[in-house]
Each structure stands twice: as structure tokens, then as C-alpha cells.
CSV table of C-alpha atoms and ligand atoms in Angstrom, one decimal:
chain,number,residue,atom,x,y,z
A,1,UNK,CA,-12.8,54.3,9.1
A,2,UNK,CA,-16.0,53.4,10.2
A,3,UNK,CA,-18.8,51.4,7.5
A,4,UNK,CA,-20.7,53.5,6.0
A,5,UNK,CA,-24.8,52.5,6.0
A,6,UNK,CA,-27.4,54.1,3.7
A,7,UNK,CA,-31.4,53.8,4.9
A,8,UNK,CA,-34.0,54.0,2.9
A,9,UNK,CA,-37.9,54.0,3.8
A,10,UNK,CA,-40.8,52.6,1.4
A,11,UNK,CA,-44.4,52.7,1.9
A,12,UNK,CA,-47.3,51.8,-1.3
A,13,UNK,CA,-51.1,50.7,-1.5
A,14,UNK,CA,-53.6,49.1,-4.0
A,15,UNK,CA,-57.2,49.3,-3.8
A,16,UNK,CA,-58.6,45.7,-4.0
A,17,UNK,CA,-60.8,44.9,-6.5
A,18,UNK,CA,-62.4,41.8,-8.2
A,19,UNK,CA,-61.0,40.3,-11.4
A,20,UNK,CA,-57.7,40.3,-10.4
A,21,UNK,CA,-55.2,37.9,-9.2
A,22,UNK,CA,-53.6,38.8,-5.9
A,23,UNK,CA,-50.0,39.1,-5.9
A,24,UNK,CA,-47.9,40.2,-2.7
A,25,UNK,CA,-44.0,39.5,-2.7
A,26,UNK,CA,-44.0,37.6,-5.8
A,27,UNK,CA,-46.6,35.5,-4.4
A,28,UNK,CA,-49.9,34.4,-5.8
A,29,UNK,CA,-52.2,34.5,-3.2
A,30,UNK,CA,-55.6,32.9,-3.7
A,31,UNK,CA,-58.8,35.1,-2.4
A,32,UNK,CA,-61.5,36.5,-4.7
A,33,UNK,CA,-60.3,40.2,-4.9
A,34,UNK,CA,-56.1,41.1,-6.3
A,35,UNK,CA,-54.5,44.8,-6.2
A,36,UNK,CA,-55.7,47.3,-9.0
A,37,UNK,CA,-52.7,48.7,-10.8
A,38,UNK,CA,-51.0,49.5,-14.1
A,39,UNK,CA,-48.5,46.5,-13.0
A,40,UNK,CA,-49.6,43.5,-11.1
A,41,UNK,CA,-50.6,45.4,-8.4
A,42,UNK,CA,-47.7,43.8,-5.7
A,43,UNK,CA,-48.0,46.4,-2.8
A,44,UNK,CA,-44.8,45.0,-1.1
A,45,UNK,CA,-42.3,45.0,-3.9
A,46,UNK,CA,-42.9,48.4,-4.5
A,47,UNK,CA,-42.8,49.2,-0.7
A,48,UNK,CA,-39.3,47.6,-1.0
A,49,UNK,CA,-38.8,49.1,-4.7
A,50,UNK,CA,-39.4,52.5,-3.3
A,51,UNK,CA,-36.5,51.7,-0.3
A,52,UNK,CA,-33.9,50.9,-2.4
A,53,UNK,CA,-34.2,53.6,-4.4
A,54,UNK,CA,-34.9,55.9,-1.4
A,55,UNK,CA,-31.3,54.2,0.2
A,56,UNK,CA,-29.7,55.1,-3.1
A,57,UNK,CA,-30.9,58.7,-3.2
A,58,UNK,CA,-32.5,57.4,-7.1
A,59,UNK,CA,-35.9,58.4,-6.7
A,60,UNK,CA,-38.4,56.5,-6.6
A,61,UNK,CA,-40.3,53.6,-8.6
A,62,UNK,CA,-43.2,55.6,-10.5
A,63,UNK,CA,-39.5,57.6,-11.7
A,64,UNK,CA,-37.9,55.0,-12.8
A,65,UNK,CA,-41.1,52.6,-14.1
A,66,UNK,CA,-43.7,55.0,-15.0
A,67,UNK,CA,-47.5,54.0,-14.7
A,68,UNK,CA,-48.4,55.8,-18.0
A,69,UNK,CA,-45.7,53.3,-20.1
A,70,UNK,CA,-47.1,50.8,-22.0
A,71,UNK,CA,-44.1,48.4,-21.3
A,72,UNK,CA,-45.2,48.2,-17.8
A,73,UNK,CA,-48.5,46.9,-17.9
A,74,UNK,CA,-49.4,43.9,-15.8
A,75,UNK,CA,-45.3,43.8,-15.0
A,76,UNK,CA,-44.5,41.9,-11.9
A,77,UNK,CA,-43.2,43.2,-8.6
A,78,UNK,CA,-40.5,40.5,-8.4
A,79,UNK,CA,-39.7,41.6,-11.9
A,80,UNK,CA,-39.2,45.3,-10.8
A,81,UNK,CA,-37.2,44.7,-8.3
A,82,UNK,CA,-34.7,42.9,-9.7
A,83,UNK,CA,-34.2,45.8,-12.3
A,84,UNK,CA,-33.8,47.9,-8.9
A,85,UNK,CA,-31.1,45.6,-7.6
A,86,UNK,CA,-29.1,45.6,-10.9
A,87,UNK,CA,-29.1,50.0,-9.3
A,88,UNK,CA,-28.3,48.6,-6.0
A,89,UNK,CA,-25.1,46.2,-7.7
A,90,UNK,CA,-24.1,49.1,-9.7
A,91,UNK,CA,-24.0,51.3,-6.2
A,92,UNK,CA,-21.0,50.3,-4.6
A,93,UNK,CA,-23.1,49.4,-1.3
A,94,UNK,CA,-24.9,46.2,-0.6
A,95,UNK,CA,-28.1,45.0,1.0
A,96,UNK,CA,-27.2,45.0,4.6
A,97,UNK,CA,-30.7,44.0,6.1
A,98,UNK,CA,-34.7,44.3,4.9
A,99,UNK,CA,-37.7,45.0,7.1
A,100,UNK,CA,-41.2,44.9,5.6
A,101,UNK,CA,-44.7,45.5,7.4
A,102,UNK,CA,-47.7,44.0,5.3
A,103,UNK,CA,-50.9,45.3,6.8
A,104,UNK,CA,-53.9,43.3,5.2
A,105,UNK,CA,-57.4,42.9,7.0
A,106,UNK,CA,-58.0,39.6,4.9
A,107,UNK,CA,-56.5,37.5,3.6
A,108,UNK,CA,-54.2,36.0,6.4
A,109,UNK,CA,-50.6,36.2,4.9
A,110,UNK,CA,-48.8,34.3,7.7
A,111,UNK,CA,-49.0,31.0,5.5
A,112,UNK,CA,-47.1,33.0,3.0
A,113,UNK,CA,-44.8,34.8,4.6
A,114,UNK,CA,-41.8,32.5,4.2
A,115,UNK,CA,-42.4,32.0,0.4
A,116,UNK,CA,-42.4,36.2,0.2
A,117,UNK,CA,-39.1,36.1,1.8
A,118,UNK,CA,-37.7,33.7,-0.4
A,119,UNK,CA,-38.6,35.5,-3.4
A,120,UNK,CA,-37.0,38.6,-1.9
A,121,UNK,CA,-33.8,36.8,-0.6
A,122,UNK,CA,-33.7,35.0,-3.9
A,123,UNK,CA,-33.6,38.5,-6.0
A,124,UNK,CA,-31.5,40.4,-4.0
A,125,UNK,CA,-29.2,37.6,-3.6
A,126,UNK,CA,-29.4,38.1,0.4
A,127,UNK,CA,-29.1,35.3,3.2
A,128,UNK,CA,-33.1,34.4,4.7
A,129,UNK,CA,-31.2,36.6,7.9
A,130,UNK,CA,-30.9,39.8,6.0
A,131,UNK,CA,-34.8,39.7,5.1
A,132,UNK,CA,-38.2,40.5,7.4
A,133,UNK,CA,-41.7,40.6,6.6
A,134,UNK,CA,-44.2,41.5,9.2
A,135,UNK,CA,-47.8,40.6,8.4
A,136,UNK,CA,-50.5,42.3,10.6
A,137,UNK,CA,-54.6,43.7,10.3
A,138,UNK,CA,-55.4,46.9,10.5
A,139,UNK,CA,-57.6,46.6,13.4
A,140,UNK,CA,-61.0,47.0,11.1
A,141,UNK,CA,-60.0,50.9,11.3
A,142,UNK,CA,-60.0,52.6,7.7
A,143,UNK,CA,-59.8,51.5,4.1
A,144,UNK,CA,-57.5,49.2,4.6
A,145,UNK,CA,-59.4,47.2,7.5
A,146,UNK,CA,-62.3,47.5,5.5
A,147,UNK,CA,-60.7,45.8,3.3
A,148,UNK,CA,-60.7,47.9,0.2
A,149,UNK,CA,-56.9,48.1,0.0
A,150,UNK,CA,-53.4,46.1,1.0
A,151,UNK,CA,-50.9,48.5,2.1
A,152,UNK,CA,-46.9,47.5,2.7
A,153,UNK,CA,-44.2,49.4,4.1
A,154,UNK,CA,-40.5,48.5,3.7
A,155,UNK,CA,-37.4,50.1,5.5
A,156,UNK,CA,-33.8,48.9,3.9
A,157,UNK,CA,-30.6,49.1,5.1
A,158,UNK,CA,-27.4,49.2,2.5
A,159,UNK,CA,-23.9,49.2,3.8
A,160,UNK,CA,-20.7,50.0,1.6
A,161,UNK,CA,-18.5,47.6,-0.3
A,162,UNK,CA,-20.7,45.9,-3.0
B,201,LIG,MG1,-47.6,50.3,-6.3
């Protein structure tokens, strides 16, 4: 018998706004403008939020943490994902590898890539070989490169025997 590998694809934006921190992958990033949201606004853990929970066949995160509930107001992305990995434990498969795209005009993220990575591995419990995050512009082309929003995607691999 062969292993057996669920995938599972995430994407998410946030306008950008003033008066608000900037969070992306649990990390607070300092520039003038954060990520409107109900929660904190952390494009990328929802990106990978929304993997998982596409891998498991669950859903997805405004399912499982709803935007109109109180309790998640101002809620953090690292704090969200671990409640999607205690789904991912209960699963019977385990986090076989992580690939994340960041596309931001400004600020530059490279500085904070590795401390995004280990918040992820830290959460998920994962070796630093397991995880990826890509950071890139978006060419000046559209909202994003105008820089009115952050937007992340995340693709996740899970393979069985948790
Ligand atoms: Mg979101």
C-alpha cells in the first residue's frame, strides 16, 4: 500500500487601511497601514487556515470562525490556526509540507520571512523543511500593487498516519 496524501489550496485578502497594526504570519510588521478585518486581519494564516481545512475536506475558515461572532473580534491568525491544527491532529493525517505565496507591493517582507515560518513551524509542530513562504510585489498592477490590499495564497500537503 502506497501513502496516501491529501492537498489542499488557500488563497485570502485584506484591504489595508490606517489605524491598524499589521500582522502577517503571526508577525507584527511595522508600516503605517495593517489589514482591515473582524480578526487581526493576518492574510497568510487564513491563506493557510483555509488549506487545511480545504486538505481535510472541513470547509473553510469563515465556517468554522465566523466573521459575524463576537468571540472572534481582533482574534489572531496564529491563534486560528492552532484551533485548525487541533482538526488536522484529530485527522489521522499529518502536515507533510507547506507552501505559501505573500504578494505585497509594500512593505518588503523578506526581513520577516523566517520569523513567519517559525511561527508556522512552531504551531503546526512541523520541521523549518516542511514550511515555505514566498514573498513577492505585484508588479504595481491592480489593488494589490497599489497597495490597497495584502493578498496570501497557501497550498498544503497532508499525508496519512498522524
Ligand atoms: Mg481573512
Amino acid at each position: 500500500m502506497g501513502k496516501e496524501y491529501k492537498a489542499g489550496i488557500g488563497y485570502d485578502i485584506h484591504r489595508l487601511v490606517e489605524g491598524r497594526k499589521l500582522f502577517l504570519g503571526g508577525v507584527e510588521i511595522p508600516f503605517p497601514l495593517g489589514l482591515l478585518g473582524h480578526s487581526d486581519g493576518d492574510a497568510l494564516m487564513h491563506a493557510l487556515c483555509d488549506a487545511l481545512l480545504g486538505a481535510l475536506a472541513l470547509g473553510d475558515i469563515g465556517e468554522h470562525f465566523p466573521d459575524t461572532d463576537p468571540q472572534y473580534k481582533g482574534i489572531a491568525g496564529s491563534l486560528l490556526l492552532k484551533r485548525v491544527k487541533t482538526l488536522v491532529d484529530r485527522s489521522g493525517y499529518k502536515i507533510n509540507n507547506i507552501d505559501i505565496v505573500i504578494i505585497a507591493q509594500e512593505p518588503a517582507l523578506t526581513p520577516f520571512k523566517k520569523q513567519m515560518k517559525e511561527n508556522i513551524c512552531g504551531i503546526l509542530g512541523i520541521e523549518h523543511d516542511r514550511a515555505n513562504i514566498k514573498a513577492k510585489t505585484n508588479e504595481g498592477l491592480g489593488a494589490v500593487g497599489n497597495k490597497e490590499a495584502i493578498a496570501a495564497y497557501a497550498l498544503v500537503s497532508l499525508v496519512k498516519g498522524g
